[in-house]
Amino acid sequence: MFSQTKKSLVDFFLPMEPQSKLVAKGIWGNDNVLPRDTANGLEDSKLKQWCYWDGGIVKDAEGKYHIYASRWDQKFAHSQGWKLGSKGMHAVSNHIMGPYKDVGLVYPEWKEGLGHNVMGLKMHDGRYAVVTSEVTNGEVFVSNSPNGPFKLLGEIKVDPNGYSMGLARYNTNGRMSNVRILLRPDGKYMIVARSTAVMISDSGILGPYKIVNDRVYKDYPELPQTKNEDPTVWYSGGMYHIVYNHWPTKTSHHFSSIDGIHNWKYRGIAFKKEETKIFKYTNGTINDWQYIERPGAYVENGHVTHFMFSVIDVSKGKDRGDDNHASKIVIVPFDGVAFDNYMANLVKSESF
């Protein structure tokens, strides 16, 4: 019998090593997010032009880190920007924590770069891919180089496989949303989108993806069954993980599965905005962001090493155009080795 102290995912986040001096003057943000490290992740610290959101980190063969995300002009309020001005963009850094330099739009020749819920990945064949959804149908752009040019490969296809197509696409407009694509170790591609239902393709990145289960939380009536979003999915330590957000309560929930298809088990609250302080620096300073969304796990050498988050300093309705509030991408280190060991022991204990 294995015995260990019960933990949740938030217990494995590590303090952030500042990439520059923490500053509080000459930058945007309310008092709860000051002082902060403007060299962590991706931001326009003086709000000269951009607000940032979404994103996924990809490491290239030269050791550089690439964020593919979305941005919009800061003249838009948040509630307008993501719908009216969001475009797929690319940023590069020599260090995973940042600072990341915005190098422009990813695919400017396609609909002037229109994109949201943007993420990047390296495909099974070694090419680089960028995915967009929410304001588009669910398109994939590919390139032989992480620096592009990225060209439209096509639109993701879905086989409902006896399930409701609404698990993959909005019934109202047919668009996909919150798409996260994972390379499975068996050579297949796996999508988890807003519904958290798992979709699998053995025919390449465009699919068709077969829906293979319902919402992972459906068998847990004690959990909220609506208003869930922003799932992230990863494979580490021999198992699959999904973390998604219930936005009204600002609470994220954690599920795991051995094969990524069957027996998704609830592992508890991953983190809750009002009860946890994820954004803590090594000197003890804490940034208390108002909204913590769009989590993304970065895996290297088989373990999660960092998470990235989209954050905003005020409620979305209070972020107006041309004001002193905005959003950015923050990157937080994570002890993935300890987390995977904990999960392995937990699963072993459940077999007795």
mmCIF file of C-alpha atoms in Angstrom:
data_model
loop_
_atom_site.group_PDB
_atom_site.id
_atom_site.type_symbol
_atom_site.label_atom_id
_atom_site.label_comp_id
_atom_site.label_asym_id
_atom_site.label_seq_id
_atom_site.Cartn_x
_atom_site.Cartn_y
_atom_site.Cartn_z
ATOM 1 C CA MET A 1 0.000 0.000 0.000
ATOM 2 C CA PHE A 2 1.302 3.431 -0.984
ATOM 3 C CA SER A 3 0.836 6.298 1.420
ATOM 4 C CA GLN A 4 1.473 9.923 0.529
ATOM 5 C CA THR A 5 0.162 13.336 1.442
ATOM 6 C CA LYS A 6 -2.706 14.346 -0.800
ATOM 7 C CA LYS A 7 -1.763 17.127 -3.186
ATOM 8 C CA SER A 8 -3.261 18.978 -6.101
ATOM 9 C CA LEU A 9 -1.674 20.328 -9.252
ATOM 10 C CA VAL A 10 -1.176 23.799 -7.785
ATOM 11 C CA ASP A 11 1.217 22.369 -5.179
ATOM 12 C CA PHE A 12 3.803 21.737 -7.908
ATOM 13 C CA PHE A 13 4.100 25.295 -9.209
ATOM 14 C CA LEU A 14 7.453 26.906 -8.442
ATOM 15 C CA PRO A 15 8.399 30.534 -7.730
ATOM 16 C CA MET A 16 9.246 32.634 -10.771
ATOM 17 C CA GLU A 17 12.847 33.763 -11.152
ATOM 18 C CA PRO A 18 12.654 37.390 -12.361
ATOM 19 C CA GLN A 19 14.070 37.900 -15.831
ATOM 20 C CA SER A 20 14.498 41.607 -15.080
ATOM 21 C CA LYS A 21 14.046 44.013 -12.185
ATOM 22 C CA LEU A 22 10.486 44.091 -10.816
ATOM 23 C CA VAL A 23 8.978 47.451 -11.707
ATOM 24 C CA ALA A 24 5.846 49.363 -10.704
ATOM 25 C CA LYS A 25 6.207 52.683 -12.509
ATOM 26 C CA GLY A 26 5.764 53.476 -16.175
ATOM 27 C CA ILE A 27 3.804 50.300 -16.883
ATOM 28 C CA TRP A 28 0.109 49.403 -17.032
ATOM 29 C CA GLY A 29 -1.799 47.531 -14.349
ATOM 30 C CA ASN A 30 -3.627 47.967 -11.072
ATOM 31 C CA ASP A 31 -1.853 47.726 -7.724
ATOM 32 C CA ASN A 32 -2.503 43.972 -7.378
ATOM 33 C CA VAL A 33 -0.124 43.180 -10.250
ATOM 34 C CA LEU A 34 2.619 45.628 -9.295
ATOM 35 C CA PRO A 35 5.530 45.449 -9.091
ATOM 36 C CA ARG A 36 6.054 42.799 -11.744
ATOM 37 C CA ASP A 37 8.566 41.347 -14.174
ATOM 38 C CA THR A 38 7.771 42.803 -17.594
ATOM 39 C CA ALA A 39 10.387 40.470 -19.114
ATOM 40 C CA ASN A 40 8.414 37.386 -18.077
ATOM 41 C CA GLY A 41 6.420 36.012 -20.997
ATOM 42 C CA LEU A 42 4.958 38.402 -23.523
ATOM 43 C CA GLU A 43 3.542 41.869 -22.975
ATOM 44 C CA ASP A 44 3.471 45.403 -24.266
ATOM 45 C CA SER A 45 4.431 46.921 -20.918
ATOM 46 C CA LYS A 46 3.809 50.527 -21.930
ATOM 47 C CA LEU A 47 0.700 49.739 -23.979
ATOM 48 C CA LYS A 48 2.076 51.350 -27.082
ATOM 49 C CA GLN A 49 0.131 48.961 -29.278
ATOM 50 C CA TRP A 50 -0.831 45.417 -28.247
ATOM 51 C CA CYS A 51 -2.783 43.255 -25.844
ATOM 52 C CA TYR A 52 -1.861 39.537 -25.867
ATOM 53 C CA TRP A 53 -3.857 36.346 -25.218
ATOM 54 C CA ASP A 54 -3.815 32.559 -25.800
ATOM 55 C CA GLY A 55 -0.656 30.846 -26.862
ATOM 56 C CA GLY A 56 1.519 27.768 -26.993
ATOM 57 C CA ILE A 57 5.298 27.390 -26.647
ATOM 58 C CA VAL A 58 7.418 25.479 -29.159
ATOM 59 C CA LYS A 59 11.177 24.916 -28.887
ATOM 60 C CA ASP A 60 13.167 24.754 -32.123
ATOM 61 C CA ALA A 61 16.308 22.790 -33.010
ATOM 62 C CA GLU A 62 18.527 25.780 -32.150
ATOM 63 C CA GLY A 63 17.153 26.023 -28.622
ATOM 64 C CA LYS A 64 15.034 29.115 -29.201
ATOM 65 C CA TYR A 65 11.491 29.310 -27.835
ATOM 66 C CA HIS A 66 8.540 30.399 -29.940
ATOM 67 C CA ILE A 67 5.154 31.570 -28.711
ATOM 68 C CA TYR A 68 2.295 31.473 -31.182
ATOM 69 C CA ALA A 69 -0.587 33.441 -29.697
ATOM 70 C CA SER A 70 -3.163 36.138 -30.472
ATOM 71 C CA ARG A 71 -3.008 39.901 -30.167
ATOM 72 C CA TRP A 72 -5.213 42.895 -30.791
ATOM 73 C CA ASP A 73 -4.729 46.658 -30.801
ATOM 74 C CA GLN A 74 -4.920 48.126 -27.316
ATOM 75 C CA LYS A 75 -7.386 50.741 -28.630
ATOM 76 C CA PHE A 76 -10.011 47.985 -28.278
ATOM 77 C CA ALA A 77 -11.674 47.071 -24.997
ATOM 78 C CA HIS A 78 -10.989 43.431 -24.092
ATOM 79 C CA SER A 79 -14.594 42.491 -24.880
ATOM 80 C CA GLN A 80 -14.144 43.932 -28.373
ATOM 81 C CA GLY A 81 -10.551 43.031 -29.092
ATOM 82 C CA TRP A 82 -10.795 39.260 -29.022
ATOM 83 C CA LYS A 83 -13.816 39.345 -31.336
ATOM 84 C CA LEU A 84 -13.050 42.238 -33.657
ATOM 85 C CA GLY A 85 -9.290 42.626 -33.794
ATOM 86 C CA SER A 86 -7.660 39.346 -32.786
ATOM 87 C CA LYS A 87 -4.904 38.051 -35.059
ATOM 88 C CA GLY A 88 -2.422 35.187 -34.912
ATOM 89 C CA MET A 89 1.068 36.360 -33.964
ATOM 90 C CA HIS A 90 4.565 35.005 -33.323
ATOM 91 C CA ALA A 91 7.151 35.875 -30.667
ATOM 92 C CA VAL A 92 10.645 34.507 -29.987
ATOM 93 C CA SER A 93 12.932 34.242 -26.941
ATOM 94 C CA ASN A 94 16.274 32.709 -26.026
ATOM 95 C CA HIS A 95 14.818 31.686 -22.647
ATOM 96 C CA ILE A 96 11.547 29.912 -21.988
ATOM 97 C CA MET A 97 10.553 32.470 -19.332
ATOM 98 C CA GLY A 98 11.164 35.390 -21.684
ATOM 99 C CA PRO A 99 11.354 38.112 -22.628
ATOM 100 C CA TYR A 100 9.636 37.257 -25.913
ATOM 101 C CA LYS A 101 9.993 39.595 -28.877
ATOM 102 C CA ASP A 102 6.926 40.088 -31.049
ATOM 103 C CA VAL A 103 8.060 39.411 -34.618
ATOM 104 C CA GLY A 104 4.718 39.921 -36.313
ATOM 105 C CA LEU A 105 1.757 38.026 -37.684
ATOM 106 C CA VAL A 106 2.034 34.300 -38.386
ATOM 107 C CA TYR A 107 0.015 34.107 -41.610
ATOM 108 C CA PRO A 108 -0.672 37.725 -42.673
ATOM 109 C CA GLU A 109 -1.729 36.780 -46.198
ATOM 110 C CA TRP A 110 -4.769 34.784 -44.938
ATOM 111 C CA LYS A 111 -7.670 37.063 -43.943
ATOM 112 C CA GLU A 112 -5.138 39.655 -42.765
ATOM 113 C CA GLY A 113 -3.972 37.309 -40.005
ATOM 114 C CA LEU A 114 -7.399 36.736 -38.420
ATOM 115 C CA GLY A 115 -7.111 34.321 -35.486
ATOM 116 C CA HIS A 116 -7.900 33.592 -31.864
ATOM 117 C CA ASN A 117 -7.323 30.660 -29.488
ATOM 118 C CA VAL A 118 -4.012 30.442 -31.347
ATOM 119 C CA MET A 119 -1.526 27.712 -30.418
ATOM 120 C CA GLY A 120 1.558 26.158 -31.992
ATOM 121 C CA LEU A 121 3.128 22.712 -32.059
ATOM 122 C CA LYS A 122 5.712 20.611 -33.837
ATOM 123 C CA MET A 123 4.079 17.887 -35.924
ATOM 124 C CA HIS A 124 4.953 14.202 -36.061
ATOM 125 C CA ASP A 125 6.678 14.785 -39.424
ATOM 126 C CA GLY A 126 8.876 17.579 -38.011
ATOM 127 C CA ARG A 127 7.011 20.507 -39.550
ATOM 128 C CA TYR A 128 5.636 23.327 -37.444
ATOM 129 C CA ALA A 129 1.920 23.984 -37.154
ATOM 130 C CA VAL A 130 -0.222 26.859 -35.879
ATOM 131 C CA VAL A 131 -3.909 26.380 -35.086
ATOM 132 C CA THR A 132 -6.678 28.970 -34.799
ATOM 133 C CA SER A 133 -10.326 28.663 -33.736
ATOM 134 C CA GLU A 134 -13.138 30.615 -32.008
ATOM 135 C CA VAL A 135 -13.251 33.482 -34.537
ATOM 136 C CA THR A 136 -12.414 31.059 -37.367
ATOM 137 C CA ASN A 137 -13.619 27.532 -38.144
ATOM 138 C CA GLY A 138 -10.562 25.652 -36.874
ATOM 139 C CA GLU A 139 -7.713 26.009 -39.375
ATOM 140 C CA VAL A 140 -4.165 24.654 -39.403
ATOM 141 C CA PHE A 141 -1.203 26.487 -40.942
ATOM 142 C CA VAL A 142 2.127 24.741 -41.493
ATOM 143 C CA SER A 143 5.754 25.597 -42.217
ATOM 144 C CA ASN A 144 9.078 23.795 -42.453
ATOM 145 C CA SER A 145 10.560 26.485 -40.233
ATOM 146 C CA PRO A 146 9.361 27.887 -36.898
ATOM 147 C CA ASN A 147 9.863 31.325 -38.453
ATOM 148 C CA GLY A 148 7.545 30.598 -41.355
ATOM 149 C CA PRO A 149 6.221 31.324 -43.835
ATOM 150 C CA PHE A 150 3.111 29.511 -42.584
ATOM 151 C CA LYS A 151 0.645 28.438 -45.257
ATOM 152 C CA LEU A 152 -2.907 27.222 -44.825
ATOM 153 C CA LEU A 153 -2.994 23.417 -44.791
ATOM 154 C CA GLY A 154 -6.739 23.201 -44.335
ATOM 155 C CA GLU A 155 -9.616 23.065 -41.884
ATOM 156 C CA ILE A 156 -9.885 20.448 -39.148
ATOM 157 C CA LYS A 157 -12.387 17.715 -39.964
ATOM 158 C CA VAL A 158 -14.468 15.887 -37.365
ATOM 159 C CA ASP A 159 -16.284 12.539 -37.455
ATOM 160 C CA PRO A 160 -18.974 12.635 -34.727
ATOM 161 C CA ASN A 161 -18.697 8.846 -34.404
ATOM 162 C CA GLY A 162 -22.155 8.596 -32.835
ATOM 163 C CA TYR A 163 -21.712 11.607 -30.554
ATOM 164 C CA SER A 164 -23.143 15.103 -30.918
ATOM 165 C CA MET A 165 -21.197 17.320 -33.300
ATOM 166 C CA GLY A 166 -21.773 20.035 -30.708
ATOM 167 C CA LEU A 167 -18.933 18.473 -28.695
ATOM 168 C CA ALA A 168 -16.558 19.615 -31.439
ATOM 169 C CA ARG A 169 -18.186 22.674 -32.978
ATOM 170 C CA TYR A 170 -20.617 25.341 -31.899
ATOM 171 C CA ASN A 171 -24.082 24.407 -33.104
ATOM 172 C CA THR A 172 -24.784 28.048 -33.923
ATOM 173 C CA ASN A 173 -21.893 28.842 -36.251
ATOM 174 C CA GLY A 174 -20.023 25.589 -36.857
ATOM 175 C CA ARG A 175 -16.749 26.916 -35.460
ATOM 176 C CA MET A 176 -14.373 25.072 -33.207
ATOM 177 C CA SER A 177 -13.260 26.758 -29.987
ATOM 178 C CA ASN A 178 -10.384 26.465 -27.504
ATOM 179 C CA VAL A 179 -8.667 23.880 -29.711
ATOM 180 C CA ARG A 180 -5.615 22.184 -28.206
ATOM 181 C CA ILE A 181 -3.819 19.583 -30.322
ATOM 182 C CA LEU A 182 -1.563 16.989 -28.686
ATOM 183 C CA LEU A 183 0.909 14.637 -30.354
ATOM 184 C CA ARG A 184 0.252 11.228 -28.857
ATOM 185 C CA PRO A 185 3.166 8.823 -28.387
ATOM 186 C CA ASP A 186 1.317 6.284 -30.570
ATOM 187 C CA GLY A 187 1.711 8.602 -33.572
ATOM 188 C CA LYS A 188 -1.876 9.860 -33.576
ATOM 189 C CA TYR A 189 -3.148 13.385 -33.048
ATOM 190 C CA MET A 190 -5.519 14.255 -30.215
ATOM 191 C CA ILE A 191 -7.751 17.302 -29.871
ATOM 192 C CA VAL A 192 -9.395 18.568 -26.722
ATOM 193 C CA ALA A 193 -11.544 21.627 -27.396
ATOM 194 C CA ARG A 194 -13.975 23.659 -25.309
ATOM 195 C CA SER A 195 -16.299 20.753 -24.451
ATOM 196 C CA THR A 196 -13.345 18.669 -23.091
ATOM 197 C CA ALA A 197 -14.503 15.716 -25.212
ATOM 198 C CA VAL A 198 -11.524 13.862 -26.683
ATOM 199 C CA MET A 199 -11.079 13.591 -30.467
ATOM 200 C CA ILE A 200 -8.498 11.302 -32.104
ATOM 201 C CA SER A 201 -7.046 11.287 -35.626
ATOM 202 C CA ASP A 202 -4.896 8.539 -37.116
ATOM 203 C CA SER A 203 -4.941 10.292 -40.511
ATOM 204 C CA GLY A 204 -2.821 13.368 -39.801
ATOM 205 C CA ILE A 205 -3.261 16.731 -38.175
ATOM 206 C CA LEU A 206 -6.360 17.705 -40.172
ATOM 207 C CA GLY A 207 -8.194 14.502 -39.310
ATOM 208 C CA PRO A 208 -10.865 13.408 -39.583
ATOM 209 C CA TYR A 209 -10.885 13.346 -35.788
ATOM 210 C CA LYS A 210 -13.281 10.845 -34.260
ATOM 211 C CA ILE A 211 -15.038 11.961 -31.106
ATOM 212 C CA VAL A 212 -14.296 9.098 -28.711
ATOM 213 C CA ASN A 213 -15.990 10.191 -25.494
ATOM 214 C CA ASP A 214 -18.266 12.787 -23.953
ATOM 215 C CA ARG A 215 -17.273 15.662 -21.674
ATOM 216 C CA VAL A 216 -14.768 14.354 -19.135
ATOM 217 C CA TYR A 217 -16.781 15.828 -16.253
ATOM 218 C CA LYS A 218 -20.156 14.421 -17.376
ATOM 219 C CA ASP A 219 -20.012 11.510 -14.914
ATOM 220 C CA TYR A 220 -19.313 13.900 -12.037
ATOM 221 C CA PRO A 221 -22.650 15.645 -11.346
ATOM 222 C CA GLU A 222 -21.129 17.436 -8.363
ATOM 223 C CA LEU A 223 -19.028 19.480 -10.816
ATOM 224 C CA PRO A 224 -20.477 22.367 -12.855
ATOM 225 C CA GLN A 225 -21.821 20.992 -16.135
ATOM 226 C CA THR A 226 -21.938 24.303 -17.985
ATOM 227 C CA LYS A 227 -19.766 27.398 -18.483
ATOM 228 C CA ASN A 228 -16.551 25.380 -18.693
ATOM 229 C CA GLU A 229 -13.804 26.385 -21.113
ATOM 230 C CA ASP A 230 -10.074 26.700 -21.822
ATOM 231 C CA PRO A 231 -8.933 23.079 -21.541
ATOM 232 C CA THR A 232 -5.272 22.220 -21.835
ATOM 233 C CA VAL A 233 -4.087 18.666 -22.453
ATOM 234 C CA TRP A 234 -0.698 17.011 -22.051
ATOM 235 C CA TYR A 235 0.990 13.634 -21.765
ATOM 236 C CA SER A 236 3.637 13.028 -19.091
ATOM 237 C CA GLY A 237 4.678 10.249 -16.746
ATOM 238 C CA GLY A 238 2.809 7.651 -18.784
ATOM 239 C CA MET A 239 -0.616 9.293 -18.557
ATOM 240 C CA TYR A 240 -2.781 12.006 -20.065
ATOM 241 C CA HIS A 241 -4.026 15.081 -18.232
ATOM 242 C CA ILE A 242 -6.726 17.671 -18.858
ATOM 243 C CA VAL A 243 -7.150 20.897 -16.916
ATOM 244 C CA TYR A 244 -10.082 23.168 -17.746
ATOM 245 C CA ASN A 245 -11.606 26.307 -16.255
ATOM 246 C CA HIS A 246 -15.078 26.963 -14.838
ATOM 247 C CA TRP A 247 -15.036 30.679 -15.524
ATOM 248 C CA PRO A 248 -17.842 31.939 -13.205
ATOM 249 C CA THR A 249 -16.000 30.594 -10.130
ATOM 250 C CA LYS A 250 -12.491 31.112 -11.561
ATOM 251 C CA THR A 251 -11.802 27.480 -10.673
ATOM 252 C CA SER A 252 -9.798 25.020 -12.770
ATOM 253 C CA HIS A 253 -10.314 21.257 -12.502
ATOM 254 C CA HIS A 254 -7.885 18.401 -13.184
ATOM 255 C CA PHE A 255 -8.598 15.012 -14.775
ATOM 256 C CA SER A 256 -6.253 12.166 -15.742
ATOM 257 C CA SER A 257 -6.450 9.026 -17.877
ATOM 258 C CA ILE A 258 -3.958 6.274 -18.674
ATOM 259 C CA ASP A 259 -4.852 5.996 -22.375
ATOM 260 C CA GLY A 260 -6.340 9.450 -22.941
ATOM 261 C CA ILE A 261 -9.672 7.987 -24.009
ATOM 262 C CA HIS A 262 -11.214 5.907 -21.245
ATOM 263 C CA ASN A 263 -11.614 6.248 -17.493
ATOM 264 C CA TRP A 264 -10.967 9.928 -17.058
ATOM 265 C CA LYS A 265 -10.719 10.374 -13.289
ATOM 266 C CA TYR A 266 -11.280 13.592 -11.401
ATOM 267 C CA ARG A 267 -8.151 14.631 -9.499
ATOM 268 C CA GLY A 268 -9.572 17.659 -7.756
ATOM 269 C CA ILE A 269 -9.244 21.399 -8.113
ATOM 270 C CA ALA A 270 -6.112 22.261 -10.075
ATOM 271 C CA PHE A 271 -6.112 25.842 -8.844
ATOM 272 C CA LYS A 272 -8.649 28.442 -7.767
ATOM 273 C CA LYS A 273 -8.002 32.122 -8.245
ATOM 274 C CA GLU A 274 -9.349 33.205 -4.878
ATOM 275 C CA GLU A 275 -7.431 30.592 -2.883
ATOM 276 C CA THR A 276 -4.074 30.151 -4.586
ATOM 277 C CA LYS A 277 -1.210 32.465 -5.481
ATOM 278 C CA ILE A 278 0.430 30.993 -8.562
ATOM 279 C CA PHE A 279 2.361 34.091 -9.598
ATOM 280 C CA LYS A 280 4.905 34.268 -6.809
ATOM 281 C CA TYR A 281 8.485 35.415 -7.375
ATOM 282 C CA THR A 282 11.555 33.974 -5.709
ATOM 283 C CA ASN A 283 11.747 37.100 -3.508
ATOM 284 C CA GLY A 284 8.207 36.514 -2.207
ATOM 285 C CA THR A 285 6.418 39.193 -4.264
ATOM 286 C CA ILE A 286 3.015 38.049 -5.558
ATOM 287 C CA ASN A 287 1.094 39.300 -8.592
ATOM 288 C CA ASP A 288 -2.644 38.823 -8.063
ATOM 289 C CA TRP A 289 -4.146 38.837 -11.557
ATOM 290 C CA GLN A 290 -7.902 39.323 -11.772
ATOM 291 C CA TYR A 291 -8.422 36.626 -14.412
ATOM 292 C CA ILE A 292 -6.183 33.597 -14.991
ATOM 293 C CA GLU A 293 -7.196 31.827 -18.191
ATOM 294 C CA ARG A 294 -5.986 29.796 -21.173
ATOM 295 C CA PRO A 295 -3.538 27.530 -19.278
ATOM 296 C CA GLY A 296 -1.011 25.740 -21.445
ATOM 297 C CA ALA A 297 1.432 23.042 -20.356
ATOM 298 C CA TYR A 298 4.923 22.948 -21.851
ATOM 299 C CA VAL A 299 6.494 19.470 -21.802
ATOM 300 C CA GLU A 300 10.194 18.769 -22.309
ATOM 301 C CA ASN A 301 12.043 15.479 -21.757
ATOM 302 C CA GLY A 302 8.793 13.810 -20.753
ATOM 303 C CA HIS A 303 7.738 16.201 -17.977
ATOM 304 C CA VAL A 304 5.941 19.525 -17.695
ATOM 305 C CA THR A 305 8.518 22.220 -16.947
ATOM 306 C CA HIS A 306 6.357 25.343 -17.256
ATOM 307 C CA PHE A 307 2.783 26.530 -17.596
ATOM 308 C CA MET A 308 1.721 29.602 -19.508
ATOM 309 C CA PHE A 309 -1.360 31.666 -18.696
ATOM 310 C CA SER A 310 -3.303 34.527 -20.239
ATOM 311 C CA VAL A 311 -3.931 37.103 -17.523
ATOM 312 C CA ILE A 312 -5.660 40.455 -17.160
ATOM 313 C CA ASP A 313 -5.373 42.920 -14.282
ATOM 314 C CA VAL A 314 -9.073 43.888 -14.054
ATOM 315 C CA SER A 315 -12.383 42.266 -14.906
ATOM 316 C CA LYS A 316 -12.802 42.032 -18.659
ATOM 317 C CA GLY A 317 -15.657 44.517 -18.664
ATOM 318 C CA LYS A 318 -13.443 47.137 -17.024
ATOM 319 C CA ASP A 319 -10.634 46.920 -19.578
ATOM 320 C CA ARG A 320 -11.349 49.746 -22.019
ATOM 321 C CA GLY A 321 -9.484 50.881 -25.049
ATOM 322 C CA ASP A 322 -6.655 53.343 -24.539
ATOM 323 C CA ASP A 323 -6.686 52.934 -20.755
ATOM 324 C CA ASN A 324 -4.093 51.642 -18.284
ATOM 325 C CA HIS A 325 -5.331 48.028 -18.213
ATOM 326 C CA ALA A 326 -4.445 45.137 -20.481
ATOM 327 C CA SER A 327 -3.654 41.452 -20.808
ATOM 328 C CA LYS A 328 -0.414 39.529 -21.229
ATOM 329 C CA ILE A 329 1.045 36.022 -21.225
ATOM 330 C CA VAL A 330 2.811 34.875 -18.050
ATOM 331 C CA ILE A 331 5.043 31.806 -17.738
ATOM 332 C CA VAL A 332 5.413 29.929 -14.446
ATOM 333 C CA PRO A 333 7.897 27.086 -13.704
ATOM 334 C CA PHE A 334 6.486 23.729 -12.640
ATOM 335 C CA ASP A 335 8.046 20.689 -10.945
ATOM 336 C CA GLY A 336 6.865 18.132 -13.470
ATOM 337 C CA VAL A 337 9.150 15.358 -12.228
ATOM 338 C CA ALA A 338 7.697 15.513 -8.717
ATOM 339 C CA PHE A 339 4.180 15.819 -10.137
ATOM 340 C CA ASP A 340 4.560 12.728 -12.329
ATOM 341 C CA ASN A 341 6.030 10.732 -9.440
ATOM 342 C CA TYR A 342 3.106 11.766 -7.260
ATOM 343 C CA MET A 343 0.573 10.779 -9.916
ATOM 344 C CA ALA A 344 2.292 7.419 -10.536
ATOM 345 C CA ASN A 345 2.135 6.576 -6.838
ATOM 346 C CA LEU A 346 -1.485 7.713 -6.696
ATOM 347 C CA VAL A 347 -2.483 5.415 -9.554
ATOM 348 C CA LYS A 348 -0.594 2.508 -7.963
ATOM 349 C CA SER A 349 -2.428 3.047 -4.693
ATOM 350 C CA GLU A 350 -5.747 2.882 -6.504
ATOM 351 C CA SER A 351 -4.928 -0.588 -7.853
ATOM 352 C CA PHE A 352 -4.844 -2.124 -4.385
#
